[in-house]
């Protein structure tokens, strides 16, 4: 059974940082591209970031580019999202997601398994 369990969310002041983690199990993590998706209150889900199976290629939504960094540890089956310079618009439920075999890594429909999410709140 595929399981993705996020952690590391919380409340932080504007300008602060958080590091999200995702523990993966039930599949060959090192063979799968992964991503992060978020959903802000009252809005639809938004793709945030992508990383390929060996970590060589990454991509980010324009809204987080230069502030967020995605990484992975294939030996530990872990995915990470380092979030710096956070602002209130980053407030959302953040999901770790496994990407399927489609070609687009920014399309939400390409992600076949999602975790339960971890809440990030940016507020003064």
Short mmCIF file of N, CA, C and O in Angstrom, two decimals:
data_model
loop_
_atom_site.label_atom_id
_atom_site.label_comp_id
_atom_site.label_asym_id
_atom_site.label_seq_id
_atom_site.Cartn_x
_atom_site.Cartn_y
_atom_site.Cartn_z
N UNK A 1 0.84 -1.18 0.00
CA UNK A 1 0.00 0.00 0.00
C UNK A 1 0.88 1.25 0.00
O UNK A 1 1.76 1.39 0.85
N UNK A 2 0.62 2.13 -0.93
CA UNK A 2 1.37 3.39 -1.00
C UNK A 2 0.98 4.28 0.18
O UNK A 2 -0.21 4.49 0.45
N UNK A 3 1.97 4.77 0.89
CA UNK A 3 1.72 5.72 1.98
C UNK A 3 2.69 6.89 1.86
O UNK A 3 3.88 6.70 1.63
N UNK A 4 2.15 8.07 2.03
CA UNK A 4 2.92 9.30 2.04
C UNK A 4 2.48 10.08 3.28
O UNK A 4 1.30 10.42 3.41
N UNK A 5 3.42 10.33 4.18
CA UNK A 5 3.09 10.97 5.45
C UNK A 5 3.93 12.23 5.61
O UNK A 5 5.15 12.16 5.77
N UNK A 6 3.24 13.37 5.58
CA UNK A 6 3.91 14.66 5.70
C UNK A 6 4.06 15.07 7.15
O UNK A 6 3.25 14.70 8.01
N UNK A 7 5.07 15.88 7.41
CA UNK A 7 5.28 16.47 8.73
C UNK A 7 6.06 17.77 8.56
O UNK A 7 6.58 18.05 7.47
N UNK A 8 6.12 18.54 9.64
CA UNK A 8 6.93 19.75 9.63
C UNK A 8 6.17 21.04 9.47
O UNK A 8 6.76 22.12 9.54
N UNK A 9 4.87 20.96 9.27
CA UNK A 9 4.08 22.18 9.16
C UNK A 9 3.95 22.88 10.50
O UNK A 9 4.38 22.37 11.54
N UNK A 10 3.37 24.06 10.46
CA UNK A 10 3.18 24.82 11.68
C UNK A 10 2.86 26.26 11.37
O UNK A 10 2.57 26.61 10.22
N UNK A 11 2.94 27.09 12.40
CA UNK A 11 2.70 28.52 12.23
C UNK A 11 4.03 29.25 12.30
O UNK A 11 4.87 28.97 13.17
N UNK A 12 4.21 30.19 11.40
CA UNK A 12 5.46 30.95 11.33
C UNK A 12 5.13 32.38 10.94
O UNK A 12 4.12 32.64 10.27
N UNK A 13 5.97 33.30 11.36
CA UNK A 13 5.78 34.72 11.01
C UNK A 13 6.26 34.98 9.58
O UNK A 13 7.12 34.25 9.07
N UNK A 14 5.73 36.00 8.96
CA UNK A 14 6.22 36.37 7.62
C UNK A 14 7.73 36.56 7.62
O UNK A 14 8.29 37.14 8.56
N UNK A 15 8.37 36.04 6.58
CA UNK A 15 9.82 36.08 6.50
C UNK A 15 10.50 34.87 7.10
O UNK A 15 11.71 34.69 6.93
N UNK A 16 9.74 34.05 7.78
CA UNK A 16 10.31 32.87 8.42
C UNK A 16 10.48 31.69 7.50
O UNK A 16 10.20 31.79 6.28
N UNK A 17 10.92 30.59 8.08
CA UNK A 17 11.21 29.37 7.31
C UNK A 17 10.59 28.15 7.97
O UNK A 17 10.40 28.12 9.19
N UNK A 18 10.31 27.17 7.14
CA UNK A 18 9.88 25.86 7.59
C UNK A 18 10.45 24.81 6.66
O UNK A 18 10.69 25.10 5.47
N UNK A 19 10.65 23.62 7.19
CA UNK A 19 11.08 22.50 6.36
C UNK A 19 10.07 21.38 6.49
O UNK A 19 9.88 20.83 7.58
N UNK A 20 9.44 21.06 5.39
CA UNK A 20 8.49 19.97 5.36
C UNK A 20 9.18 18.67 4.99
O UNK A 20 10.12 18.67 4.19
N UNK A 21 8.70 17.58 5.58
CA UNK A 21 9.22 16.26 5.27
C UNK A 21 8.08 15.35 4.85
O UNK A 21 6.93 15.55 5.25
N UNK A 22 8.41 14.35 4.06
CA UNK A 22 7.42 13.36 3.64
C UNK A 22 8.08 11.99 3.68
O UNK A 22 9.09 11.76 3.00
N UNK A 23 7.52 11.10 4.47
CA UNK A 23 8.01 9.72 4.56
C UNK A 23 7.19 8.85 3.61
O UNK A 23 5.96 8.79 3.74
N UNK A 24 7.87 8.20 2.71
CA UNK A 24 7.20 7.38 1.69
C UNK A 24 7.40 5.90 1.97
O UNK A 24 8.47 5.48 2.41
N UNK A 25 6.38 5.10 1.68
CA UNK A 25 6.49 3.66 1.82
C UNK A 25 5.49 2.98 0.90
O UNK A 25 4.56 3.61 0.39
N UNK A 26 5.70 1.69 0.68
CA UNK A 26 4.77 0.91 -0.13
C UNK A 26 5.06 0.92 -1.62
O UNK A 26 4.28 0.34 -2.40
N UNK A 27 6.15 1.55 -2.02
CA UNK A 27 6.54 1.54 -3.43
C UNK A 27 8.05 1.83 -3.50
O UNK A 27 8.67 2.17 -2.51
N UNK A 28 8.60 1.67 -4.69
CA UNK A 28 10.04 1.89 -4.88
C UNK A 28 10.27 3.37 -5.05
O UNK A 28 10.22 3.91 -6.16
N UNK A 29 10.52 4.03 -3.94
CA UNK A 29 10.63 5.49 -3.90
C UNK A 29 11.70 6.00 -4.87
O UNK A 29 11.49 6.98 -5.58
N UNK A 30 12.83 5.33 -4.91
CA UNK A 30 13.96 5.81 -5.71
C UNK A 30 13.69 5.74 -7.22
O UNK A 30 14.46 6.29 -8.01
N UNK A 31 12.60 5.11 -7.61
CA UNK A 31 12.25 5.00 -9.03
C UNK A 31 11.17 5.99 -9.44
O UNK A 31 10.79 6.02 -10.62
N UNK A 32 10.67 6.77 -8.49
CA UNK A 32 9.51 7.61 -8.76
C UNK A 32 9.82 9.09 -8.66
O UNK A 32 10.47 9.53 -7.70
N UNK A 33 9.33 9.85 -9.65
CA UNK A 33 9.34 11.30 -9.53
C UNK A 33 8.33 11.70 -8.46
O UNK A 33 7.31 11.01 -8.26
N UNK A 34 8.59 12.81 -7.80
CA UNK A 34 7.73 13.24 -6.70
C UNK A 34 7.45 14.74 -6.80
O UNK A 34 8.11 15.46 -7.56
N UNK A 35 6.51 15.19 -6.01
CA UNK A 35 6.21 16.62 -6.02
C UNK A 35 5.51 17.06 -4.74
O UNK A 35 5.18 16.24 -3.88
N UNK A 36 5.34 18.36 -4.66
CA UNK A 36 4.57 18.98 -3.59
C UNK A 36 3.43 19.79 -4.22
O UNK A 36 3.63 20.48 -5.23
N UNK A 37 2.29 19.69 -3.59
CA UNK A 37 1.09 20.41 -4.01
C UNK A 37 0.52 21.09 -2.78
O UNK A 37 0.68 20.59 -1.66
N UNK A 38 -0.10 22.24 -2.94
CA UNK A 38 -0.71 22.92 -1.79
C UNK A 38 -2.11 23.37 -2.13
O UNK A 38 -2.46 23.56 -3.30
N UNK A 39 -2.90 23.55 -1.08
CA UNK A 39 -4.24 24.07 -1.24
C UNK A 39 -4.51 25.11 -0.17
O UNK A 39 -4.53 24.78 1.02
N UNK A 40 -4.69 26.33 -0.62
CA UNK A 40 -4.99 27.43 0.29
C UNK A 40 -6.48 27.44 0.63
O UNK A 40 -7.30 26.92 -0.14
N UNK A 41 -6.84 28.03 1.75
CA UNK A 41 -8.25 28.08 2.14
C UNK A 41 -9.12 28.71 1.05
O UNK A 41 -8.80 29.78 0.53
N UNK A 42 -10.19 28.03 0.67
CA UNK A 42 -11.11 28.56 -0.31
C UNK A 42 -10.64 28.52 -1.74
O UNK A 42 -11.30 29.05 -2.64
N UNK A 43 -9.49 27.86 -1.98
CA UNK A 43 -8.96 27.80 -3.34
C UNK A 43 -8.73 26.35 -3.75
O UNK A 43 -8.71 25.44 -2.92
N UNK A 44 -8.52 26.14 -5.05
CA UNK A 44 -8.21 24.82 -5.54
C UNK A 44 -6.76 24.46 -5.29
O UNK A 44 -5.95 25.32 -4.95
N UNK A 45 -6.41 23.20 -5.45
CA UNK A 45 -5.01 22.80 -5.27
C UNK A 45 -4.10 23.42 -6.32
O UNK A 45 -4.53 23.68 -7.45
N UNK A 46 -2.86 23.66 -5.92
CA UNK A 46 -1.86 24.31 -6.77
C UNK A 46 -0.58 23.49 -6.73
O UNK A 46 -0.06 23.19 -5.65
N UNK A 47 -0.06 23.14 -7.88
CA UNK A 47 1.24 22.49 -7.94
C UNK A 47 2.32 23.45 -7.46
O UNK A 47 2.32 24.63 -7.82
N UNK A 48 3.25 22.95 -6.64
CA UNK A 48 4.29 23.78 -6.05
C UNK A 48 5.68 23.43 -6.60
O UNK A 48 6.44 24.33 -6.99
N UNK A 49 6.01 22.14 -6.60
CA UNK A 49 7.38 21.77 -6.96
C UNK A 49 7.44 20.32 -7.41
O UNK A 49 6.58 19.51 -7.07
N UNK A 50 8.49 20.02 -8.17
CA UNK A 50 8.74 18.69 -8.74
C UNK A 50 10.21 18.33 -8.59
O UNK A 50 11.08 19.21 -8.65
N UNK A 51 10.44 17.03 -8.39
CA UNK A 51 11.81 16.52 -8.40
C UNK A 51 11.79 15.15 -9.07
O UNK A 51 10.89 14.33 -8.81
N UNK A 52 12.77 14.89 -9.92
CA UNK A 52 12.77 13.60 -10.59
C UNK A 52 13.35 12.52 -9.66
O UNK A 52 13.78 12.81 -8.55
N UNK A 53 13.34 11.30 -10.15
CA UNK A 53 13.62 10.15 -9.28
C UNK A 53 15.01 10.18 -8.64
O UNK A 53 15.16 9.77 -7.48
N UNK A 54 15.99 10.67 -9.37
CA UNK A 54 17.33 10.69 -8.77
C UNK A 54 17.75 12.07 -8.26
O UNK A 54 18.90 12.27 -7.86
N UNK A 55 16.80 13.01 -8.29
CA UNK A 55 17.06 14.32 -7.74
C UNK A 55 17.82 15.27 -8.65
O UNK A 55 18.19 16.38 -8.24
N UNK A 56 18.04 14.86 -9.88
CA UNK A 56 18.85 15.67 -10.78
C UNK A 56 18.09 16.85 -11.37
O UNK A 56 18.69 17.87 -11.75
N UNK A 57 16.79 16.73 -11.48
CA UNK A 57 15.99 17.78 -12.09
C UNK A 57 14.88 18.23 -11.14
O UNK A 57 14.19 17.39 -10.55
N UNK A 58 14.74 19.52 -11.00
CA UNK A 58 13.70 20.10 -10.15
C UNK A 58 13.00 21.23 -10.90
O UNK A 58 13.54 21.78 -11.87
N UNK A 59 11.82 21.56 -10.44
CA UNK A 59 11.10 22.69 -11.01
C UNK A 59 10.17 23.25 -9.95
O UNK A 59 9.79 22.54 -9.00
N UNK A 60 9.80 24.53 -10.13
CA UNK A 60 9.00 25.22 -9.13
C UNK A 60 7.95 26.08 -9.80
O UNK A 60 8.17 26.64 -10.88
N UNK A 61 6.84 26.25 -9.11
CA UNK A 61 5.86 27.24 -9.54
C UNK A 61 6.47 28.63 -9.41
O UNK A 61 7.31 28.87 -8.52
N UNK A 62 6.07 29.53 -10.28
CA UNK A 62 6.62 30.89 -10.24
C UNK A 62 6.41 31.55 -8.87
O UNK A 62 7.24 32.34 -8.43
N UNK A 63 5.32 31.20 -8.21
CA UNK A 63 4.99 31.83 -6.93
C UNK A 63 5.96 31.48 -5.81
O UNK A 63 6.01 32.17 -4.79
N UNK A 64 6.73 30.40 -5.99
CA UNK A 64 7.66 29.99 -4.93
C UNK A 64 9.11 29.94 -5.40
O UNK A 64 10.01 29.70 -4.59
N UNK A 65 9.34 30.16 -6.67
CA UNK A 65 10.69 30.06 -7.22
C UNK A 65 11.63 31.03 -6.51
O UNK A 65 11.30 32.19 -6.30
N UNK A 66 12.79 30.52 -6.13
CA UNK A 66 13.78 31.33 -5.43
C UNK A 66 13.61 31.34 -3.93
O UNK A 66 14.49 31.83 -3.21
N UNK A 67 12.47 30.81 -3.44
CA UNK A 67 12.22 30.79 -1.99
C UNK A 67 12.12 29.35 -1.45
O UNK A 67 12.45 29.10 -0.30
N UNK A 68 11.64 28.44 -2.27
CA UNK A 68 11.46 27.04 -1.85
C UNK A 68 12.51 26.17 -2.54
O UNK A 68 12.91 26.43 -3.68
N UNK A 69 12.92 25.10 -1.83
CA UNK A 69 13.86 24.14 -2.39
C UNK A 69 13.37 22.73 -2.11
O UNK A 69 13.17 22.37 -0.94
N UNK A 70 13.20 21.96 -3.16
CA UNK A 70 12.79 20.57 -3.01
C UNK A 70 14.03 19.68 -3.03
O UNK A 70 15.00 19.97 -3.75
N UNK A 71 14.00 18.62 -2.23
CA UNK A 71 15.10 17.66 -2.23
C UNK A 71 14.58 16.30 -1.79
O UNK A 71 13.42 16.19 -1.36
N UNK A 72 15.42 15.31 -1.89
CA UNK A 72 15.01 13.96 -1.50
C UNK A 72 16.22 13.17 -1.01
O UNK A 72 17.36 13.47 -1.37
N UNK A 73 15.92 12.16 -0.19
CA UNK A 73 16.94 11.23 0.28
C UNK A 73 16.42 9.83 -0.06
O UNK A 73 15.58 9.28 0.67
N UNK A 74 16.91 9.29 -1.15
CA UNK A 74 16.39 8.00 -1.60
C UNK A 74 16.79 6.85 -0.67
O UNK A 74 16.09 5.84 -0.60
N UNK A 75 17.88 7.00 0.05
CA UNK A 75 18.29 5.96 0.98
C UNK A 75 17.31 5.84 2.15
O UNK A 75 17.16 4.77 2.74
N UNK A 76 16.64 6.96 2.46
CA UNK A 76 15.71 6.98 3.59
C UNK A 76 14.25 7.10 3.16
O UNK A 76 13.36 7.23 4.01
N UNK A 77 14.01 7.07 1.86
CA UNK A 77 12.64 7.20 1.34
C UNK A 77 11.96 8.48 1.84
O UNK A 77 10.81 8.45 2.28
N UNK A 78 12.69 9.59 1.76
CA UNK A 78 12.19 10.85 2.28
C UNK A 78 12.21 11.94 1.20
O UNK A 78 13.14 12.03 0.41
N UNK A 79 11.18 12.76 1.23
CA UNK A 79 11.07 13.94 0.38
C UNK A 79 11.00 15.16 1.28
O UNK A 79 10.40 15.09 2.35
N UNK A 80 11.61 16.28 0.83
CA UNK A 80 11.66 17.48 1.66
C UNK A 80 11.25 18.71 0.84
O UNK A 80 11.38 18.73 -0.38
N UNK A 81 10.80 19.72 1.57
CA UNK A 81 10.56 21.03 0.97
C UNK A 81 11.03 22.08 1.96
O UNK A 81 10.41 22.27 3.01
N UNK A 82 12.13 22.72 1.63
CA UNK A 82 12.63 23.84 2.44
C UNK A 82 11.95 25.11 1.96
O UNK A 82 12.04 25.46 0.78
N UNK A 83 11.27 25.79 2.87
CA UNK A 83 10.51 26.98 2.51
C UNK A 83 11.08 28.18 3.27
O UNK A 83 11.05 28.21 4.50
N UNK A 84 11.61 29.13 2.55
CA UNK A 84 12.18 30.34 3.13
C UNK A 84 11.40 31.57 2.69
O UNK A 84 10.63 31.51 1.73
N UNK A 85 11.62 32.66 3.39
CA UNK A 85 10.95 33.93 3.06
C UNK A 85 9.45 33.74 2.89
O UNK A 85 8.84 34.21 1.93
N UNK A 86 8.87 33.06 3.84
CA UNK A 86 7.44 32.76 3.75
C UNK A 86 6.61 34.02 3.89
O UNK A 86 6.98 34.95 4.63
N UNK A 87 5.49 34.04 3.18
CA UNK A 87 4.56 35.16 3.29
C UNK A 87 3.15 34.60 3.49
O UNK A 87 2.91 33.41 3.29
N UNK A 88 2.22 35.45 3.88
CA UNK A 88 0.87 34.96 4.19
C UNK A 88 0.21 34.21 3.02
O UNK A 88 -0.62 33.33 3.25
N UNK A 89 0.60 34.54 1.79
CA UNK A 89 0.03 33.85 0.62
C UNK A 89 0.48 32.39 0.53
O UNK A 89 -0.06 31.62 -0.27
N UNK A 90 1.48 32.03 1.32
CA UNK A 90 1.93 30.63 1.34
C UNK A 90 1.11 29.78 2.31
O UNK A 90 1.32 28.55 2.38
N UNK A 91 0.21 30.39 3.04
CA UNK A 91 -0.65 29.64 3.96
C UNK A 91 -1.49 28.64 3.19
O UNK A 91 -2.22 29.01 2.26
N UNK A 92 -1.36 27.37 3.56
CA UNK A 92 -2.05 26.31 2.81
C UNK A 92 -1.82 24.97 3.49
O UNK A 92 -0.95 24.85 4.36
N UNK A 93 -2.56 23.99 3.04
CA UNK A 93 -2.30 22.60 3.38
C UNK A 93 -1.37 22.07 2.30
O UNK A 93 -1.68 22.15 1.11
N UNK A 94 -0.22 21.55 2.72
CA UNK A 94 0.80 21.10 1.79
C UNK A 94 0.79 19.58 1.71
O UNK A 94 0.87 18.89 2.73
N UNK A 95 0.73 19.08 0.49
CA UNK A 95 0.69 17.65 0.23
C UNK A 95 1.94 17.18 -0.50
O UNK A 95 2.37 17.81 -1.46
N UNK A 96 2.44 16.05 -0.07
CA UNK A 96 3.45 15.31 -0.79
C UNK A 96 2.71 14.42 -1.79
O UNK A 96 1.66 13.84 -1.45
N UNK A 97 3.24 14.29 -3.01
CA UNK A 97 2.52 13.52 -4.01
C UNK A 97 3.49 12.74 -4.90
O UNK A 97 4.58 13.24 -5.23
N UNK A 98 3.07 11.55 -5.28
CA UNK A 98 3.85 10.74 -6.19
C UNK A 98 3.38 10.99 -7.62
O UNK A 98 2.18 10.97 -7.90
N UNK A 99 4.35 11.23 -8.49
CA UNK A 99 3.99 11.48 -9.88
C UNK A 99 3.89 10.17 -10.66
O UNK A 99 4.70 9.26 -10.47
N UNK A 100 2.90 10.09 -11.53
CA UNK A 100 2.77 8.94 -12.41
C UNK A 100 3.69 9.06 -13.61
O UNK A 100 4.68 9.80 -13.58
N UNK A 101 3.35 8.36 -14.67
CA UNK A 101 4.24 8.27 -15.82
C UNK A 101 3.97 9.28 -16.93
O UNK A 101 4.59 9.20 -17.99
N UNK A 102 3.07 10.22 -16.68
CA UNK A 102 2.80 11.23 -17.69
C UNK A 102 3.96 12.18 -17.87
O UNK A 102 4.90 12.21 -17.07
N UNK A 103 3.89 13.00 -18.93
CA UNK A 103 5.01 13.86 -19.29
C UNK A 103 5.04 15.19 -18.56
O UNK A 103 6.08 15.81 -18.44
N UNK A 104 3.88 15.65 -18.08
CA UNK A 104 3.83 16.97 -17.47
C UNK A 104 4.00 16.86 -15.97
O UNK A 104 3.25 16.17 -15.30
N UNK A 105 4.99 17.56 -15.41
CA UNK A 105 5.16 17.47 -13.96
C UNK A 105 4.46 18.60 -13.21
O UNK A 105 4.52 18.63 -12.00
N UNK A 106 3.83 19.51 -13.91
CA UNK A 106 3.12 20.58 -13.22
C UNK A 106 1.60 20.38 -13.23
O UNK A 106 0.87 21.17 -12.63
N UNK A 107 1.15 19.35 -13.91
CA UNK A 107 -0.29 19.07 -13.97
C UNK A 107 -0.70 18.20 -12.79
O UNK A 107 -0.13 17.13 -12.57
N UNK A 108 -1.70 18.67 -12.04
CA UNK A 108 -2.11 17.95 -10.84
C UNK A 108 -2.56 16.54 -11.15
O UNK A 108 -2.35 15.62 -10.36
N UNK A 109 -3.16 16.34 -12.30
CA UNK A 109 -3.66 15.02 -12.67
C UNK A 109 -2.57 13.99 -12.89
O UNK A 109 -2.85 12.79 -12.96
N UNK A 110 -1.32 14.44 -12.99
CA UNK A 110 -0.21 13.52 -13.19
C UNK A 110 0.23 12.86 -11.89
O UNK A 110 1.02 11.93 -11.91
N UNK A 111 -0.27 13.34 -10.77
CA UNK A 111 0.13 12.83 -9.46
C UNK A 111 -0.92 11.84 -8.97
O UNK A 111 -2.07 12.20 -8.76
N UNK A 112 -0.51 10.57 -8.79
CA UNK A 112 -1.48 9.52 -8.55
C UNK A 112 -1.72 9.20 -7.08
O UNK A 112 -2.76 8.61 -6.75
N UNK A 113 -0.80 9.54 -6.22
CA UNK A 113 -1.01 9.34 -4.78
C UNK A 113 -0.59 10.61 -4.04
O UNK A 113 0.45 11.21 -4.34
N UNK A 114 -1.44 11.01 -3.09
CA UNK A 114 -1.18 12.19 -2.27
C UNK A 114 -1.22 11.77 -0.81
O UNK A 114 -1.96 10.86 -0.42
N UNK A 115 -0.45 12.45 0.02
CA UNK A 115 -0.55 12.25 1.45
C UNK A 115 -1.75 12.96 2.03
O UNK A 115 -2.59 13.48 1.29
N UNK A 116 -1.81 13.01 3.35
CA UNK A 116 -2.92 13.66 4.04
C UNK A 116 -2.71 15.16 4.22
O UNK A 116 -3.65 15.89 4.53
N UNK A 117 -1.48 15.59 4.06
CA UNK A 117 -1.18 17.02 4.13
C UNK A 117 -0.69 17.48 5.50
O UNK A 117 -0.97 16.86 6.53
N UNK A 118 0.06 18.57 5.49
CA UNK A 118 0.51 19.22 6.71
C UNK A 118 0.22 20.72 6.56
O UNK A 118 0.50 21.32 5.51
N UNK A 119 -0.33 21.31 7.60
CA UNK A 119 -0.79 22.70 7.53
C UNK A 119 0.37 23.67 7.76
O UNK A 119 1.12 23.53 8.73
N UNK A 120 0.48 24.64 6.88
CA UNK A 120 1.43 25.74 7.04
C UNK A 120 0.63 27.03 7.14
O UNK A 120 -0.18 27.33 6.26
N UNK A 121 0.87 27.77 8.21
CA UNK A 121 0.18 29.05 8.41
C UNK A 121 1.23 30.13 8.61
O UNK A 121 2.08 30.01 9.50
N UNK A 122 1.17 31.16 7.78
CA UNK A 122 2.10 32.28 7.87
C UNK A 122 1.31 33.51 8.31
O UNK A 122 0.45 34.00 7.57
N UNK A 123 1.61 33.96 9.51
CA UNK A 123 0.83 35.05 10.07
C UNK A 123 1.64 35.76 11.13
O UNK A 123 2.43 35.14 11.85
N UNK A 124 1.41 37.07 11.24
CA UNK A 124 2.07 37.82 12.29
C UNK A 124 1.17 37.92 13.53
O UNK A 124 1.55 38.51 14.53
#
